[in-house]
Amino acid sequence: MRLSKYFLPVLKETPAEAQIASHRLMLRAGMIKQASAGIYSWLPLGFKVLRKLENIVHEEQVRAGHIPMLMPTLQSADLWRESGRYDAYGPEMLRIRDRQDRDMLYGPTNEELITDIFRSHVGSYRDLPLTLYHIQWKFRDEIRPRFGVMRGREFFMKDGYNFDLTKEDALHAYNRHLVSYLRTYERMGLQAIPMRADSGPIGGDDTHEFLVLAETGESEVFYDSEITDLKFGDREIDYADKAQCQAVLEEFTSRYARTDETHDAAIFNQIPEERRRVARGIEVGQIFYFGTKYSDPMGATVQGPDGKPVAVHMGSHGIGVSRLVGAIIEASHDDKGIIWPEGVTPFHAGIVNLKQGDGEADAACEKLYSALKAKGLDPLYDDRDERAGGKFATMDLIGLPWRITVGPRGLKNGVVELTSRRTGESEEMAPEAAVEKIAEIYAPHRGEAGTVEPMADRSFHTWM
Amino acid sequence: MRLSKYFLPVLKETPAEAQIASHRLMLRAGMIKQASAGIYSWLPLGFKVLRKLENIVHEEQVRAGHIPMLMPTLQSADLWRESGRYDAYGPEMLRIRDRQDRDMLYGPTNEELITDIFRSHVGSYRDLPLTLYHIQWKFRDEIRPRFGVMRGREFFMKDGYNFDLTKEDALHAYNRHLVSYLRTYERMGLQAIPMRADSGPIGGDDTHEFLVLAETGESEVFYDSEITDLKFGDREIDYADKAQCQAVLEEFTSRYARTDETHDAAIFNQIPEERRRVARGIEVGQIFYFGTKYSDPMGATVQGPDGKPVAVHMGSHGIGVSRLVGAIIEASHDDKGIIWPEGVTPFHAGIVNLKQGDGEADAACEKLYSALKAKGLDPLYDDRDERAGGKFATMDLIGLPWRITVGPRGLKNGVVELTSRRTGESEEMAPEAAVEKIAEIYAPHRGEAGTVEPMADRSFHTWM
């Protein structure tokens, strides 16, 4: 993309209403614009990141054997009356009356709707196990929306639902979700720690929240420092293998890690003092096992092996996709702006032309731009007639991990400058070498056609 | 995908409430389930097609130089009061009051919101031309929703907005949209004819609707039969070239083609009688030029070359993405079920195992399945223990364009059977030859990394 043809309305001023870094930086970098309280338009740069996160979530869910579908945003109140949650949910549920005076609502979550689909179409234990999910806009009428997309009212969420014959199978589904979430967050450049949590309005006995450590987190968290050494990494996992998934659960949840809701000082104090950590965390996902809480009242049964009806064991599992954009920025920024992890960056590299209009500099930039695109990379070329300082500031603000600087002086020596946004370190090299190096850096993120490859990166594909 | 692991709830009975083929077939093929009146859940097969259409629309918009972003579903009433449409819109607008008693609405379209974004961020004619678009769920509270996704209440639409300094530039944007829409529909296997139409609540002087001819269409259409011979095909187009785009507009709109709203019998009757056609059509898109209708009242101006403020010339341009799923089926089905065009089929080919459990047949199917996946193709393998007749009926119903039938008898001779869903013709060949042939058929639909290639097909990619 050429910046002169793009829509990237960066702001010079820091917006007064933004209290935390991610909100400030998303506004300043032209990623979002508030449409009304707690509701945002995703400007092109923000939408690109949001879409990348969505694709990573899809890929990891499909890899785990879960099936994508899509439920609508508006739901009928009737189903919620069946489960008993219509009255229980409180004022955060946005209630709507249509022109025929029917009670509707903007879905904050989808347990009822998916259970209705299940009971309408599935009749036998032979059709289990089954996990369906979707990624859809939700609404929660927060009394005090704030922190930008971190606590908005209209938000984009992945929610998945497992249907199993037994508790044991349902706990395997729980474990599959835990594993797939660990992979998902790591691909986004995040460390998200599963912590024993409280189930809230979803209900259920078993639940873990995934928290990203950040000073601006809404939850106080208590954990054993050993947990931050754990990495899922690129190990192979067979999602059908119960023991393998259970082992991952145990590895990642056996050390103490709890939010303030479930914190137990007596247990915490048994950890050696030098490993005890108290910090703040941002919740970016949660998994639940809740048994027959919805299948019982809603009659979601299957015929068991003995011919008798069995209420299915369920769980639900969410990832806050729009909120993750903010969480990644909270975890990765500095005074100058955002620092995108390679897996989610909106563009792979920026090209800064120090002397727009200079024949040689322009030609070198065009050549770099084409060479990067020929490698399947997605560069952003700042081809505006602006001062170098302004161009650098924009690139630093929007946070592309790599910048190539092209100027007449370097070109005389046959070199351009390759700069890491994270370290600030620069290296001079031939333009071809810079292209090769960037291609190498992104190689682990390249998706392979027709397969679910680790770290597939949709930006190598066609439309963005 | 193995059918035994998928969620494909096909119905044996024809649902009584469905009056038209696409609605019937989408329900029977397990593509959708009604959630409430005019609101549907997209089951896995339906979601896959919807997502493919979305991706084609994105690719063609980006190719035309238009920039993707995303506006929210809920909007504040205030902006609509500015344009005067809040009161004018009528009961099809779903009006909502939030917990703070603010007037909101579920966006039926986005002229106001995009104009607000524009006026907040764009100040100079140097930033023009600019075309922004998004693909988002919309709501229109139809008094009598029917025909499934063809006339639903919650629907998925692409809407794009151009901002230009002059009427001439805006008409070029109009032409770009016309060209990109022709390409879009052709990639979906549809012929959609641009017809002079009425502007309705969007307003404006110039507008064309795109109509797909189908008996179940809601509009009566009148056209010169020569128009159905026109194909955009794979010609090259430079979207920046005004003359080229204008020539396409003239080619595709110079013959008579109008809906009943704008039909003029006197002109129609001047066409030679044998070329006069009266038929029915399904509206799948519309483009508008409306000048300063929104920029004037909302103060969307830029500083012109002479330093004086100029109200921008605008247009808006929509494609009904969810409705297209129905339109494609209306245009392409038979008594047995859907017949997907290759560009949008949810799976590239079906594999039918005639004797599940037979060692040789199972092994041959597994090998075919892997070989197709290795080519980047996305097969659906019916590995259920069912009668051949039932498997054929399911494949015919869900409409995959190609089916490979594998049975012990054929395998003895080293062959499988490749059947075209469209023609019903079968051919025996070695399994390897069947794989090669299918790969060849889909080659024009294959997307190339990092480029916006014609006919790129997302299903070659990773997550679905």
Short mmCIF file of C-alpha atoms in Angstrom, two decimals, chain A residues 119-380:
data_model
loop_
_atom_site.label_atom_id
_atom_site.label_comp_id
_atom_site.label_asym_id
_atom_site.label_seq_id
_atom_site.Cartn_x
_atom_site.Cartn_y
_atom_site.Cartn_z
CA ARG A 119 -31.52 -29.80 20.06
CA SER A 120 -33.20 -29.20 16.70
CA HIS A 121 -30.66 -31.14 14.70
CA VAL A 122 -28.76 -33.64 16.80
CA GLY A 123 -30.46 -36.74 18.14
CA SER A 124 -27.89 -39.44 18.73
CA TYR A 125 -24.75 -39.91 20.78
CA ARG A 126 -23.16 -41.02 17.51
CA ASP A 127 -23.08 -37.38 16.38
CA LEU A 128 -20.94 -36.44 19.37
CA PRO A 129 -18.46 -35.04 20.19
CA LEU A 130 -19.34 -31.75 18.53
CA THR A 131 -17.87 -28.30 19.02
CA LEU A 132 -19.32 -25.37 17.11
CA TYR A 133 -18.09 -21.81 17.29
CA HIS A 134 -18.50 -18.44 15.69
CA ILE A 135 -16.87 -15.03 15.74
CA GLN A 136 -19.51 -12.36 15.82
CA TRP A 137 -20.28 -8.89 17.18
CA LYS A 138 -21.81 -8.85 20.63
CA PHE A 139 -23.23 -6.09 22.78
CA ARG A 140 -22.98 -5.43 26.48
CA ASP A 141 -24.56 -2.20 27.62
CA GLU A 142 -21.77 -1.19 30.00
CA ILE A 143 -22.83 1.59 32.33
CA ARG A 144 -19.43 3.23 31.97
CA PRO A 145 -17.71 2.18 28.74
CA ARG A 146 -14.04 3.16 28.72
CA PHE A 147 -10.53 2.26 27.70
CA GLY A 148 -11.49 2.22 24.02
CA VAL A 149 -11.98 -1.25 22.58
CA MET A 150 -10.87 -2.80 25.88
CA ARG A 151 -14.20 -2.16 27.50
CA GLY A 152 -16.49 -1.20 24.67
CA ARG A 153 -20.17 -1.93 24.33
CA GLU A 154 -20.14 -3.44 20.84
CA PHE A 155 -17.33 -5.98 20.77
CA PHE A 156 -16.11 -8.79 18.55
CA MET A 157 -15.85 -12.15 20.23
CA LYS A 158 -15.18 -15.75 19.40
CA ASP A 159 -17.46 -18.02 21.36
CA GLY A 160 -17.44 -21.79 21.02
CA TYR A 161 -19.67 -24.46 22.49
CA ASN A 162 -18.95 -28.13 23.03
CA PHE A 163 -21.58 -30.87 23.22
CA ASP A 164 -20.49 -34.16 24.72
CA LEU A 165 -22.04 -37.36 25.97
CA THR A 166 -20.11 -37.50 29.22
CA LYS A 167 -18.41 -35.21 31.66
CA GLU A 168 -15.11 -36.84 30.74
CA ASP A 169 -15.57 -36.00 27.06
CA ALA A 170 -16.64 -32.47 27.93
CA LEU A 171 -13.51 -32.00 30.04
CA HIS A 172 -11.47 -33.16 27.06
CA ALA A 173 -13.19 -30.44 25.02
CA TYR A 174 -12.27 -28.02 27.83
CA ASN A 175 -8.66 -29.11 27.56
CA ARG A 176 -8.66 -28.83 23.76
CA HIS A 177 -9.81 -25.26 24.14
CA LEU A 178 -7.12 -24.51 26.67
CA VAL A 179 -4.45 -25.84 24.31
CA SER A 180 -5.84 -24.03 21.27
CA TYR A 181 -6.00 -20.78 23.25
CA LEU A 182 -2.37 -21.10 24.37
CA ARG A 183 -1.39 -21.47 20.70
CA THR A 184 -3.64 -18.62 19.64
CA TYR A 185 -2.21 -16.10 22.08
CA GLU A 186 1.37 -17.11 21.41
CA ARG A 187 0.85 -16.58 17.68
CA MET A 188 -0.31 -13.08 18.54
CA GLY A 189 2.92 -12.44 20.40
CA LEU A 190 1.20 -12.56 23.77
CA GLN A 191 1.76 -14.50 26.94
CA ALA A 192 -1.69 -15.19 28.36
CA ILE A 193 -1.72 -17.12 31.62
CA PRO A 194 -4.64 -19.43 32.40
CA MET A 195 -5.88 -18.59 35.89
CA ARG A 196 -8.53 -20.24 37.98
CA ALA A 197 -11.46 -17.87 37.91
CA ASP A 198 -15.03 -17.27 38.86
CA SER A 199 -17.78 -18.33 36.48
CA GLY A 200 -20.06 -15.29 36.70
CA PRO A 201 -23.32 -15.26 34.71
CA ILE A 202 -22.31 -18.14 32.41
CA GLY A 203 -22.27 -20.55 35.36
CA GLY A 204 -20.37 -23.76 35.86
CA ASP A 205 -17.76 -25.36 38.06
CA ASP A 206 -14.63 -25.38 36.00
CA THR A 207 -13.39 -22.21 34.49
CA HIS A 208 -10.11 -20.59 33.63
CA GLU A 209 -9.52 -17.06 32.51
CA PHE A 210 -6.57 -16.17 30.28
CA LEU A 211 -4.78 -13.05 31.46
CA VAL A 212 -2.14 -10.93 29.82
CA LEU A 213 0.06 -9.20 32.35
CA ALA A 214 -0.11 -5.43 31.97
CA GLU A 215 -0.07 -2.52 34.37
CA THR A 216 -3.41 -1.31 33.07
CA GLY A 217 -5.14 -4.65 33.61
CA GLU A 218 -8.54 -4.56 35.31
CA SER A 219 -7.84 -7.58 37.52
CA GLU A 220 -5.37 -8.05 40.29
CA VAL A 221 -3.57 -11.37 39.80
CA PHE A 222 -1.47 -13.56 42.03
CA TYR A 223 0.89 -16.13 40.58
CA ASP A 224 3.96 -18.25 40.95
CA SER A 225 6.69 -16.69 38.82
CA GLU A 226 7.59 -20.08 37.39
CA ILE A 227 4.47 -19.89 35.27
CA THR A 228 5.87 -17.15 33.07
CA ASP A 229 8.67 -19.47 31.95
CA LEU A 230 6.17 -21.82 30.31
CA LYS A 231 5.85 -21.68 26.53
CA PHE A 232 3.64 -23.78 24.34
CA GLY A 233 6.03 -23.19 21.46
CA ASP A 234 5.83 -25.19 18.27
CA ARG A 235 5.35 -28.58 19.88
CA GLU A 236 3.09 -31.03 18.03
CA ILE A 237 -0.23 -31.81 19.58
CA ASP A 238 -2.85 -34.38 18.66
CA TYR A 239 -6.10 -32.76 19.70
CA ALA A 240 -7.87 -36.13 19.66
CA ASP A 241 -5.48 -37.47 22.28
CA LYS A 242 -7.06 -37.00 25.70
CA ALA A 243 -3.90 -37.70 27.65
CA GLN A 244 -1.84 -35.23 25.63
CA CYS A 245 -4.35 -32.43 26.12
CA GLN A 246 -4.72 -33.25 29.81
CA ALA A 247 -0.95 -33.11 30.23
CA VAL A 248 -0.87 -29.60 28.75
CA LEU A 249 -3.64 -28.52 31.10
CA GLU A 250 -1.71 -29.85 34.06
CA GLU A 251 1.54 -28.27 32.93
CA PHE A 252 -0.06 -24.85 32.55
CA THR A 253 -2.40 -24.88 35.53
CA SER A 254 -0.56 -26.74 38.28
CA ARG A 255 1.29 -23.67 39.47
CA TYR A 256 -0.56 -21.08 41.48
CA ALA A 257 -2.22 -18.43 39.28
CA ARG A 258 -5.46 -16.83 40.32
CA THR A 259 -7.38 -13.61 39.94
CA ASP A 260 -8.53 -11.68 42.98
CA GLU A 261 -11.92 -13.39 42.68
CA THR A 262 -10.52 -16.80 43.57
CA HIS A 263 -7.28 -15.84 45.31
CA ASP A 264 -6.49 -17.84 48.44
CA ALA A 265 -3.76 -16.20 50.52
CA ALA A 266 -3.08 -19.35 52.55
CA ILE A 267 -2.16 -21.38 49.48
CA PHE A 268 -0.34 -18.47 47.86
CA ASN A 269 1.86 -18.03 50.93
CA GLN A 270 3.13 -21.59 50.60
CA ILE A 271 4.98 -20.58 47.43
CA PRO A 272 8.59 -19.60 48.15
CA GLU A 273 8.57 -15.87 48.68
CA GLU A 274 10.91 -15.04 45.79
CA ARG A 275 8.47 -16.65 43.36
CA ARG A 276 5.31 -14.91 44.61
CA ARG A 277 4.05 -12.26 42.21
CA VAL A 278 1.22 -9.79 42.54
CA ALA A 279 0.44 -7.91 39.36
CA ARG A 280 -2.36 -6.75 37.11
CA GLY A 281 -3.81 -8.60 34.16
CA ILE A 282 -6.09 -8.07 31.17
CA GLU A 283 -8.63 -10.80 30.58
CA VAL A 284 -8.49 -11.96 26.96
CA GLY A 285 -10.39 -15.24 27.11
CA GLN A 286 -12.23 -17.66 29.31
CA ILE A 287 -13.20 -21.33 29.14
CA PHE A 288 -16.05 -22.98 31.01
CA TYR A 289 -17.35 -26.43 31.71
CA PHE A 290 -20.92 -26.18 32.95
CA GLY A 291 -22.33 -29.66 32.46
CA THR A 292 -26.07 -29.71 31.88
CA LYS A 293 -26.87 -26.18 33.03
CA TYR A 294 -28.42 -25.30 29.64
CA SER A 295 -29.16 -28.75 28.22
CA ASP A 296 -31.40 -29.64 31.18
CA PRO A 297 -33.83 -26.70 31.08
CA MET A 298 -33.74 -26.51 27.28
CA GLY A 299 -34.12 -30.24 26.68
CA ALA A 300 -30.92 -30.75 24.72
CA THR A 301 -30.66 -34.50 24.90
CA VAL A 302 -29.36 -37.25 22.68
CA GLN A 303 -30.20 -40.91 22.58
CA GLY A 304 -27.42 -42.68 24.47
CA PRO A 305 -25.88 -46.03 23.55
CA ASP A 306 -28.58 -47.75 25.62
CA GLY A 307 -31.38 -45.97 23.78
CA LYS A 308 -32.22 -43.68 26.69
CA PRO A 309 -32.12 -39.88 26.44
CA VAL A 310 -29.10 -38.18 27.99
CA ALA A 311 -28.74 -34.45 28.58
CA VAL A 312 -25.51 -33.39 26.89
CA HIS A 313 -22.55 -32.01 28.78
CA MET A 314 -21.57 -28.59 27.58
CA GLY A 315 -19.02 -25.89 27.94
CA SER A 316 -18.46 -22.51 26.37
CA HIS A 317 -15.21 -20.87 25.47
CA GLY A 318 -14.57 -17.26 24.52
CA ILE A 319 -11.82 -15.10 23.11
CA GLY A 320 -12.25 -11.34 23.08
CA VAL A 321 -11.02 -10.58 19.59
CA SER A 322 -11.55 -6.81 19.49
CA ARG A 323 -10.29 -6.44 23.05
CA LEU A 324 -7.13 -8.33 22.08
CA VAL A 325 -6.13 -5.51 19.76
CA GLY A 326 -5.96 -3.28 22.83
CA ALA A 327 -4.32 -5.95 24.98
CA ILE A 328 -1.53 -6.50 22.46
CA ILE A 329 -0.81 -2.78 22.43
CA GLU A 330 -0.86 -2.57 26.24
CA ALA A 331 1.72 -5.35 26.27
CA SER A 332 3.82 -3.96 23.44
CA HIS A 333 4.38 -0.23 23.03
CA ASP A 334 6.77 2.53 24.04
CA ASP A 335 6.72 6.32 24.21
CA LYS A 336 6.77 6.65 20.46
CA GLY A 337 3.91 4.32 19.70
CA ILE A 338 2.84 0.76 19.06
CA ILE A 339 5.26 -2.13 18.51
CA TRP A 340 3.41 -4.89 16.64
CA PRO A 341 4.48 -8.50 17.04
CA GLU A 342 5.25 -9.95 13.59
CA GLY A 343 2.26 -12.31 13.69
CA VAL A 344 -0.32 -9.52 13.79
CA THR A 345 1.31 -6.46 12.26
CA PRO A 346 -0.95 -4.65 9.78
CA PHE A 347 1.92 -4.28 7.30
CA HIS A 348 5.10 -6.30 7.32
CA ALA A 349 7.47 -3.41 6.76
CA GLY A 350 7.46 0.30 6.15
CA ILE A 351 9.46 1.99 3.42
CA VAL A 352 10.48 5.58 4.14
CA ASN A 353 11.63 7.65 1.21
CA LEU A 354 13.82 10.43 2.64
CA LYS A 355 13.66 12.50 -0.52
CA GLN A 356 10.39 12.07 -2.33
CA GLY A 357 10.71 13.47 -5.85
CA ASP A 358 14.37 12.57 -6.16
CA GLY A 359 14.54 10.30 -9.21
CA GLU A 360 16.96 7.79 -7.73
CA ALA A 361 15.31 7.58 -4.32
CA ASP A 362 11.86 7.19 -5.85
CA ALA A 363 13.08 4.46 -8.21
CA ALA A 364 14.82 2.58 -5.39
CA CYS A 365 11.67 2.73 -3.25
CA GLU A 366 9.48 1.51 -6.08
CA LYS A 367 11.85 -1.37 -6.66
CA LEU A 368 11.88 -2.31 -2.99
CA TYR A 369 8.11 -2.09 -2.87
CA SER A 370 7.72 -4.43 -5.83
CA ALA A 371 10.38 -6.82 -4.56
CA LEU A 372 8.65 -7.13 -1.16
CA LYS A 373 5.29 -7.70 -2.83
CA ALA A 374 6.82 -10.32 -5.12
CA LYS A 375 7.84 -12.20 -1.96
CA GLY A 376 4.25 -12.19 -0.84
CA LEU A 377 4.91 -9.48 1.73
CA ASP A 378 2.69 -6.52 2.39
CA PRO A 379 4.71 -3.28 2.68
CA LEU A 380 3.52 0.24 3.47
#
